[in-house]
């Protein structure tokens, strides 16, 4: 086989040149790679016909009096390819060409994926570290400071800001900030007071994450904010609501030194952080409610036949009284209902109403917003337990941080009494309830003070002894008739209500009972003795 035949049959591109760089011959593979033809290459100077690269390594190999053997890999813009080139020198020079574009693109793709994975792992680790500290925060300020200190000023984010919702005015106020941009914190605060358009305020109003890919080009943002961000090299922003069960308690925003600096994974991680921080703030608000000297008691009427318990009262033909409500921890609320119906299924009732307990159970069980319906007592006037889930007046009040004291439901309306946090805005609270019912009216609002009588002092002391889980288990067991004789509920039924194991229930129940008995006898010893 002659040399020319071998050139033509080679599986890679081959160009034969004289020692001064004149092309003697080229095979079809080389011409195709260089986007030309063998005829066009023959007789030309390889330095003129071979595409130019930034480094110009091939031209350097043919630049002297003789050809220099070389091997290299370079990018050639005109043909948009990466080529591996080997120059071999003998009586003539042979230039071997291999197209490495696909392999190079695969390597770059793998590198991009590895960088993305590394970023996701970094943000997940960062969020996990923040979440651990948020759960242990002692107050709302500590929540904000924890989030900012761990997010702001890192390699990932140059600045972080947390604002708390001021319920009376429905505005944001700065809770904490961290990062090397103190003037940006000032500008954000000034813009909030001037009601400027900020991603943070938009996130609060819409309850949705806001992304600003390029701050400098966002003409809706106040000029002072844009200038402060630009001065510190901050190019993009992500604002995430701190929300739980439909109520937004604040906003966290992070600023990056990169344009469009937030991947989908980072956004998902920060939104998870927002939900957990929102839950923590809500829990702290409820704690404030427990220890507050003053409370706001509100009475709200809901006139809507689509409200689950109103609908149940209408279809069962009897009024329903809510004796107690216990948040389950996942947004659902366990309700204890006094039906006013007799314990048998004869249709007789204690209050002259139509319907039976079984009919009411069936009505509640068929409602999509009601789960886990069961009867607690079998004699006298039975009590029903029903778990409300989804958007209802009761679950909305609980999500807001209020405690539902009682409620009465008839065939066309309901009246709820609740204790709201002392710093809560009643107007917004009513608006939140109104979103779940066609007609909502605030009947009364009253500021009440907690007395320091002996029973209240006893409950306050006991409340400090009990953990949240012990308190929930103890109250649920009490309302379920677990302590009655005969028992209205078994331990298995109470555990199922709380969606926990029976052994877990008994553990927390024994702990709570121990604290209750200890508190009673300790208080008894402190009381003066009586005669007889």
C-alpha positions as CSV (number, residue, x, y, z in Angstrom):
1,X,0.0,0.0,0.0
2,X,1.5,3.3,-1.0
3,X,1.8,6.3,1.3
4,X,-1.0,8.0,-0.5
5,X,-3.3,5.0,-0.1
6,X,-2.5,4.8,3.6
7,X,-3.3,8.5,4.0
8,X,-6.6,8.1,2.3
9,X,-7.5,5.0,4.5
10,X,-6.4,6.5,7.8
11,X,-9.3,6.7,10.4
12,X,-8.0,10.1,11.6
13,X,-7.1,13.3,9.7
14,X,-3.6,13.2,8.1
15,X,-1.9,16.0,6.3
16,X,1.5,15.5,4.6
17,X,3.7,18.6,4.1
18,X,7.2,19.4,2.8
19,X,9.7,20.6,5.4
20,X,8.9,24.2,4.5
21,X,5.1,23.7,5.3
22,X,3.8,23.2,1.8
23,X,0.8,20.7,1.8
24,X,1.6,17.6,-0.3
25,X,-1.5,15.7,0.3
26,X,-4.4,15.3,2.8
27,X,-7.0,12.6,3.3
28,X,-10.7,13.1,3.4
29,X,-10.9,12.9,7.2
30,X,-8.6,15.8,7.6
31,X,-10.4,17.9,5.0
32,X,-13.8,17.2,6.6
33,X,-12.5,18.1,10.1
34,X,-11.1,21.4,8.7
35,X,-14.3,22.1,6.7
36,X,-12.5,22.1,3.3
37,X,-11.5,19.6,0.6
38,X,-8.3,17.7,-0.1
39,X,-8.0,19.5,-3.5
40,X,-8.2,22.9,-1.8
41,X,-5.4,21.9,0.7
42,X,-2.9,20.5,-1.8
43,X,-0.2,23.0,-2.8
44,X,-1.1,25.5,-0.1
45,X,1.0,26.7,2.9
46,X,-0.4,24.8,6.0
47,X,0.1,28.0,8.0
48,X,-2.4,29.8,5.8
49,X,-5.0,27.0,5.4
50,X,-5.0,25.5,8.9
51,X,-7.5,27.4,11.1
52,X,-6.1,29.8,13.6
53,X,-6.1,29.2,17.3
54,X,-5.4,31.7,20.1
55,X,-2.0,30.1,21.0
56,X,-0.9,29.5,17.4
57,X,1.0,26.4,18.3
58,X,0.9,24.8,14.8
59,X,2.3,27.9,13.1
60,X,5.1,28.0,15.7
61,X,5.9,24.4,14.7
62,X,6.5,25.5,11.1
63,X,8.0,28.9,11.9
64,X,11.7,28.0,11.7
65,X,14.0,26.7,9.1
66,X,12.8,23.2,9.9
67,X,9.6,21.7,11.2
68,X,9.4,21.1,15.0
69,X,7.7,18.0,16.3
70,X,4.9,18.8,18.7
71,X,1.7,17.4,20.3
72,X,-1.0,19.7,21.7
73,X,-4.8,20.3,22.1
74,X,-6.3,23.6,21.3
75,X,-9.6,25.3,20.5
76,X,-10.1,26.7,17.0
77,X,-12.9,29.3,16.9
78,X,-13.5,29.4,13.1
79,X,-14.6,25.8,13.0
80,X,-15.8,25.8,16.7
81,X,-13.8,22.6,17.5
82,X,-11.2,21.3,19.9
83,X,-8.5,19.5,18.0
84,X,-5.7,17.2,19.1
85,X,-2.7,17.8,16.8
86,X,0.4,15.7,16.5
87,X,3.3,16.9,14.2
88,X,5.7,14.2,13.3
89,X,8.9,14.9,11.3
90,X,10.8,12.7,8.8
91,X,11.7,13.3,5.1
92,X,8.4,15.0,5.1
93,X,6.1,16.3,7.9
94,X,2.9,14.5,8.9
95,X,0.2,16.3,10.8
96,X,-2.3,14.0,12.5
97,X,-5.6,15.6,13.5
98,X,-8.3,14.2,15.9
99,X,-11.5,16.0,16.8
100,X,-11.7,16.2,20.6
101,X,-14.8,18.5,20.8
102,X,-17.3,15.9,22.1
103,X,-14.8,14.6,24.7
104,X,-14.0,18.1,25.8
105,X,-17.7,19.0,26.1
106,X,-18.3,15.9,28.1
107,X,-15.5,16.8,30.5
108,X,-16.8,20.3,30.8
109,X,-20.3,19.0,31.4
110,X,-19.1,16.7,34.2
111,X,-17.1,19.6,35.7
112,X,-20.2,21.8,35.7
113,X,-22.3,19.1,37.3
114,X,-19.6,18.6,39.9
115,X,-19.5,22.3,40.6
116,X,-23.3,22.4,40.8
117,X,-23.4,19.4,43.2
118,X,-20.7,21.1,45.3
119,X,-22.9,24.2,45.5
120,X,-26.0,22.2,46.4
121,X,-24.0,20.4,49.1
122,X,-22.7,23.7,50.4
123,X,-26.1,25.3,50.6
124,X,-27.7,22.2,52.2
125,X,-25.0,22.1,54.8
126,X,-25.3,25.8,55.4
127,X,-29.1,25.6,55.7
128,X,-28.9,22.5,58.0
129,X,-26.5,24.4,60.3
130,X,-28.9,27.4,60.4
131,X,-31.9,25.2,61.1
132,X,-30.3,23.6,64.1
133,X,-29.7,26.9,65.7
134,X,-33.0,28.4,64.7
135,X,-34.9,25.6,66.5
136,X,-33.0,26.5,69.7
137,X,-33.5,30.2,69.4
138,X,-34.9,31.9,72.5
139,X,-36.8,34.7,70.9
140,X,-37.6,36.2,67.5
141,X,-34.6,38.4,67.5
142,X,-32.4,35.4,68.1
143,X,-34.0,33.7,65.0
144,X,-33.2,36.7,62.8
145,X,-29.6,37.0,64.1
146,X,-29.0,33.3,63.7
147,X,-30.1,33.3,60.1
148,X,-28.1,36.4,59.2
149,X,-24.9,35.4,61.0
150,X,-24.7,32.1,59.2
151,X,-25.8,33.3,55.8
152,X,-24.3,36.8,55.5
153,X,-20.6,37.4,55.0
154,X,-19.9,33.9,53.8
155,X,-18.2,32.9,50.5
156,X,-21.7,32.0,49.2
157,X,-23.6,35.2,50.2
158,X,-22.0,38.6,50.8
159,X,-25.0,40.1,52.7
160,X,-28.1,38.8,54.5
161,X,-31.1,40.7,55.9
162,X,-34.0,39.6,58.0
163,X,-37.2,41.7,58.5
164,X,-40.0,41.0,60.8
165,X,-43.6,41.7,59.9
166,X,-45.2,44.6,61.9
167,X,-48.8,43.3,62.0
168,X,-50.5,46.6,62.9
169,X,-49.1,48.3,59.8
170,X,-48.4,45.2,57.7
171,X,-44.9,46.5,57.0
172,X,-41.4,45.1,57.5
173,X,-38.9,46.3,60.1
174,X,-35.3,45.3,60.3
175,X,-34.7,42.4,62.7
176,X,-31.1,41.6,61.9
177,X,-28.5,42.0,59.1
178,X,-25.0,40.6,58.5
179,X,-22.3,41.1,55.9
180,X,-19.9,43.8,54.8
181,X,-22.5,46.3,53.5
182,X,-23.8,48.3,56.4
183,X,-25.0,51.1,54.2
184,X,-27.2,48.6,52.3
185,X,-28.9,47.8,55.6
186,X,-29.5,51.5,56.1
187,X,-30.9,52.0,52.5
188,X,-33.2,49.0,52.9
189,X,-34.6,50.5,56.1
190,X,-35.1,53.9,54.5
191,X,-36.9,52.4,51.5
192,X,-39.2,50.4,53.8
193,X,-40.1,53.6,55.7
194,X,-40.7,55.4,52.4
195,X,-42.8,52.5,51.1
196,X,-40.3,51.9,48.3
197,X,-40.6,48.9,46.0
198,X,-38.2,46.2,47.4
199,X,-38.1,42.5,46.7
200,X,-38.4,42.0,50.5
201,X,-41.7,43.9,50.6
202,X,-43.0,42.2,47.6
203,X,-42.2,38.8,49.1
204,X,-44.2,39.8,52.2
205,X,-47.2,41.0,50.2
206,X,-47.4,38.0,47.9
207,X,-46.1,35.3,50.1
208,X,-43.8,34.1,47.3
209,X,-40.1,34.1,46.8
210,X,-38.7,37.0,44.8
211,X,-35.6,36.8,42.6
212,X,-33.6,39.8,41.3
213,X,-31.1,38.5,38.7
214,X,-29.4,41.8,38.2
215,X,-29.9,44.4,40.9
216,X,-28.3,47.2,38.9
217,X,-30.8,46.8,36.1
218,X,-33.9,46.6,38.3
219,X,-35.3,50.0,37.9
220,X,-38.2,49.2,40.3
221,X,-35.8,49.1,43.2
222,X,-34.9,52.4,45.0
223,X,-31.9,54.1,43.6
224,X,-30.1,54.2,47.0
225,X,-30.5,50.4,47.4
226,X,-29.1,49.8,43.9
227,X,-26.1,52.1,44.5
228,X,-25.3,50.6,47.8
229,X,-25.4,47.0,46.4
230,X,-23.3,48.1,43.4
231,X,-20.8,49.7,45.6
232,X,-20.2,46.4,47.4
233,X,-20.2,44.2,44.3
234,X,-23.6,42.7,45.0
235,X,-25.3,41.8,41.8
236,X,-28.3,39.6,42.6
237,X,-30.8,39.1,45.4
238,X,-33.2,36.4,46.6
239,X,-36.0,37.3,49.1
240,X,-37.8,34.4,50.8
241,X,-40.9,34.7,53.0
242,X,-40.7,33.4,56.6
243,X,-44.1,31.8,56.5
244,X,-46.1,28.9,58.2
245,X,-49.5,27.7,57.3
246,X,-50.4,30.7,55.1
247,X,-49.2,33.4,57.5
248,X,-46.0,35.4,56.6
249,X,-44.1,36.5,59.7
250,X,-41.2,38.1,58.0
251,X,-38.7,37.9,55.1
252,X,-35.1,36.8,54.7
253,X,-33.1,38.1,51.8
254,X,-29.6,37.2,50.7
255,X,-27.3,39.0,48.2
256,X,-24.8,37.4,45.9
257,X,-21.7,38.8,44.2
258,X,-22.8,36.9,41.0
259,X,-25.4,37.8,38.4
260,X,-28.3,35.4,38.5
261,X,-26.5,33.9,41.5
262,X,-29.0,31.5,42.8
263,X,-29.5,28.0,41.4
264,X,-32.8,26.0,41.8
265,X,-31.2,23.9,44.5
266,X,-30.2,27.0,46.5
267,X,-33.6,28.5,46.1
268,X,-35.2,25.2,47.4
269,X,-32.9,25.1,50.3
270,X,-33.5,28.7,51.3
271,X,-37.3,28.2,51.0
272,X,-37.0,25.3,53.4
273,X,-35.2,27.6,55.8
274,X,-37.9,30.2,55.4
275,X,-40.6,27.6,56.3
276,X,-38.7,26.4,59.4
277,X,-37.9,29.9,60.5
278,X,-41.5,30.9,60.0
279,X,-42.6,27.9,62.2
280,X,-40.1,28.9,64.9
281,X,-41.3,32.5,64.9
282,X,-44.9,31.3,65.1
283,X,-44.0,29.0,68.0
284,X,-42.3,31.9,69.8
285,X,-45.4,34.1,69.3
286,X,-47.5,31.4,70.9
287,X,-45.0,31.2,73.8
288,X,-45.4,35.0,74.2
289,X,-49.2,34.4,74.3
290,X,-48.8,31.9,77.2
291,X,-46.7,34.2,79.4
292,X,-48.2,37.6,78.4
293,X,-49.8,39.7,81.1
294,X,-52.5,40.9,78.7
295,X,-54.4,39.1,76.0
296,X,-56.7,40.2,73.2
297,X,-59.9,38.1,73.3
298,X,-61.8,38.3,70.0
299,X,-65.2,37.0,69.0
300,X,-65.7,36.3,65.3
301,X,-68.8,35.3,63.4
302,X,-68.5,33.3,60.2
303,X,-71.6,33.2,58.0
304,X,-70.8,30.5,55.4
305,X,-72.5,27.2,54.9
306,X,-69.3,25.8,53.3
307,X,-67.4,26.1,56.6
308,X,-66.9,22.4,57.6
309,X,-68.6,22.5,61.0
310,X,-71.4,24.8,59.8
311,X,-72.0,22.4,57.0
312,X,-72.0,19.5,59.4
313,X,-74.5,21.2,61.8
314,X,-76.8,21.9,58.8
315,X,-76.7,18.4,57.4
316,X,-77.0,16.6,60.7
317,X,-79.7,18.9,61.9
318,X,-78.1,19.9,65.2
319,X,-76.0,22.7,66.7
320,X,-72.3,21.9,67.4
321,X,-70.2,23.3,70.2
322,X,-66.4,23.2,70.1
323,X,-65.2,22.5,73.7
324,X,-61.5,22.5,72.9
325,X,-59.0,22.5,70.1
326,X,-55.4,21.1,70.2
327,X,-52.9,21.9,67.4
328,X,-51.4,18.6,66.3
329,X,-48.1,20.2,65.1
330,X,-48.5,19.6,61.3
331,X,-51.0,22.3,60.7
332,X,-54.0,20.1,61.6
333,X,-56.2,20.9,64.7
334,X,-57.9,18.2,66.8
335,X,-61.4,19.5,67.8
336,X,-63.6,18.1,70.6
337,X,-67.2,18.6,69.8
338,X,-70.3,18.6,72.1
339,X,-73.2,17.5,69.9
340,X,-76.1,17.9,72.2
341,X,-77.4,14.5,70.8
342,X,-78.4,11.5,72.8
343,X,-76.1,8.5,72.9
344,X,-78.4,6.1,71.0
345,X,-79.4,6.2,67.4
346,X,-83.2,6.6,67.9
347,X,-83.3,10.2,66.8
348,X,-84.1,11.5,70.3
349,X,-81.9,14.4,71.4
350,X,-81.3,16.3,74.6
351,X,-82.1,19.6,73.1
352,X,-85.0,18.9,70.8
353,X,-82.8,18.8,67.7
354,X,-83.2,16.4,64.8
355,X,-80.6,13.9,63.8
356,X,-78.4,11.3,65.5
357,X,-74.8,11.0,66.6
358,X,-74.2,8.4,63.9
359,X,-75.5,10.7,61.3
360,X,-73.2,13.5,62.4
361,X,-70.3,11.2,62.4
362,X,-71.1,10.2,58.9
363,X,-71.4,13.8,57.8
364,X,-68.1,14.8,59.3
365,X,-66.4,11.7,57.9
366,X,-67.5,12.6,54.4
367,X,-66.1,16.1,54.6
368,X,-62.7,16.5,52.8
369,X,-61.5,19.0,55.5
370,X,-62.3,16.6,58.4
371,X,-60.3,13.4,59.3
372,X,-60.2,10.9,62.1
373,X,-63.7,11.3,63.3
374,X,-64.7,9.1,66.3
375,X,-67.0,9.1,69.3
376,X,-65.5,9.5,72.7
377,X,-68.4,8.8,75.1
378,X,-71.0,6.1,74.7
379,X,-73.5,7.2,77.4
380,X,-75.2,10.5,78.1
381,X,-74.4,13.2,75.6
382,X,-71.5,11.9,73.5
383,X,-68.6,13.9,72.5
384,X,-67.0,13.7,69.1
385,X,-63.4,14.1,68.1
386,X,-62.7,15.4,64.6
387,X,-59.4,16.6,63.1
388,X,-59.6,19.7,60.9
389,X,-57.1,20.1,58.1
390,X,-56.7,22.6,55.3
391,X,-58.0,26.2,55.2
392,X,-60.7,26.6,57.8
393,X,-61.4,29.4,60.4
394,X,-60.1,27.2,63.2
395,X,-56.9,26.2,61.5
396,X,-56.3,29.8,60.4
397,X,-56.7,31.2,63.9
398,X,-54.2,28.6,65.2
399,X,-51.8,29.2,62.4
400,X,-51.9,32.9,63.3
401,X,-50.8,32.1,66.8
402,X,-54.2,32.4,68.5
403,X,-55.8,30.0,70.9
404,X,-59.3,28.9,70.1
405,X,-61.3,29.0,73.4
406,X,-64.7,27.9,72.2
407,X,-67.0,28.0,69.2
408,X,-70.7,27.5,68.4
409,X,-72.0,26.3,65.0
410,X,-75.5,26.3,63.7
411,X,-77.0,25.5,60.3
412,X,-75.9,28.8,58.7
413,X,-73.2,30.3,60.8
414,X,-70.6,29.9,63.5
415,X,-69.2,32.0,66.3
416,X,-65.6,31.6,67.5
417,X,-63.9,33.0,70.6
418,X,-60.1,33.1,70.6
419,X,-57.2,34.6,72.5
420,X,-54.8,36.4,70.1
421,X,-51.2,37.4,70.8
422,X,-50.9,40.8,72.5
423,X,-48.9,42.3,69.6
424,X,-51.2,40.8,66.9
425,X,-53.3,43.0,64.6
426,X,-56.9,42.0,64.9
427,X,-57.9,43.5,61.6
428,X,-55.4,41.2,59.8
429,X,-56.5,38.3,61.9
430,X,-60.1,38.8,60.8
431,X,-58.9,39.2,57.2
432,X,-57.1,35.9,57.4
433,X,-60.2,34.1,58.7
434,X,-62.3,35.9,56.1
435,X,-60.2,34.2,53.4
436,X,-61.7,30.9,54.5
437,X,-65.4,32.0,54.8
438,X,-67.8,34.0,52.7
439,X,-68.8,36.4,55.5
440,X,-66.7,37.3,58.5
441,X,-67.7,39.8,61.2
442,X,-65.7,40.9,64.2
443,X,-68.3,40.8,67.0
444,X,-66.1,42.0,69.9
445,X,-62.5,42.7,70.8
446,X,-61.3,43.1,74.4
447,X,-58.0,43.4,76.2
448,X,-57.9,41.2,79.2
449,X,-55.3,40.9,82.0
450,X,-54.2,37.7,83.5
451,X,-54.8,37.5,87.3
452,X,-52.2,36.3,89.7
453,X,-54.6,34.2,91.8
454,X,-53.5,30.9,93.2
455,X,-55.0,28.7,90.4
456,X,-53.3,30.9,87.7
457,X,-50.0,30.8,89.6
458,X,-50.3,27.0,89.8
459,X,-51.0,26.6,86.1
460,X,-48.1,29.0,85.3
461,X,-45.7,27.1,87.4
462,X,-46.9,23.8,85.9
463,X,-46.7,25.2,82.4
464,X,-43.0,26.0,83.0
465,X,-42.4,22.4,84.1
466,X,-44.0,20.7,81.0
467,X,-42.5,20.4,77.6
468,X,-44.6,21.3,74.5
469,X,-45.0,17.6,73.8
470,X,-46.1,16.7,77.4
471,X,-48.6,19.6,77.4
472,X,-50.1,18.5,74.1
473,X,-50.3,14.8,75.2
474,X,-51.8,15.7,78.6
475,X,-54.5,18.1,77.2
476,X,-55.4,15.7,74.3
477,X,-55.8,12.8,76.8
478,X,-58.0,15.0,79.0
479,X,-60.2,16.2,76.2
480,X,-60.5,12.7,74.8
481,X,-61.9,11.4,78.1
482,X,-58.9,9.2,78.8
483,X,-59.0,10.0,82.5
484,X,-62.8,9.5,82.8
485,X,-64.3,6.3,84.3
486,X,-65.1,4.5,82.2
487,X,-62.6,5.9,79.8
488,X,-63.9,7.7,76.7
489,X,-60.7,6.9,74.8
490,X,-58.0,4.2,75.1
491,X,-54.3,5.1,75.0
492,X,-54.1,3.6,71.5
493,X,-56.9,5.9,70.3
494,X,-55.2,9.0,71.9
495,X,-51.9,8.0,70.3
496,X,-53.6,7.5,66.9
497,X,-55.1,11.0,67.3
498,X,-51.7,12.5,67.7
499,X,-50.1,10.3,65.1
500,X,-47.5,8.9,67.5
501,X,-46.7,5.4,68.8
502,X,-48.6,4.1,71.8
503,X,-45.3,3.7,73.8
504,X,-44.4,7.4,73.0
505,X,-47.7,8.6,74.2
506,X,-47.5,6.7,77.5
507,X,-43.9,7.9,78.0
508,X,-44.9,11.6,77.7
509,X,-48.1,11.1,79.6
510,X,-46.3,9.6,82.6
511,X,-43.8,12.4,82.5
512,X,-46.6,15.0,82.4
513,X,-48.6,13.2,85.2
514,X,-45.4,13.2,87.3
515,X,-44.9,16.9,86.9
516,X,-48.6,17.5,87.6
517,X,-48.6,15.5,90.8
518,X,-45.3,16.9,92.0
519,X,-46.5,20.5,91.4
520,X,-49.7,19.8,93.3
521,X,-48.0,18.3,96.4
522,X,-45.3,20.9,96.4
523,X,-48.0,23.6,96.3
524,X,-49.9,21.8,99.0
525,X,-46.9,21.7,101.3
526,X,-46.5,25.5,100.9
527,X,-50.2,26.1,101.9
528,X,-51.0,26.7,105.6
529,X,-52.4,23.8,107.4
530,X,-56.1,23.7,108.2
531,X,-58.0,22.3,111.2
532,X,-60.0,19.1,111.0
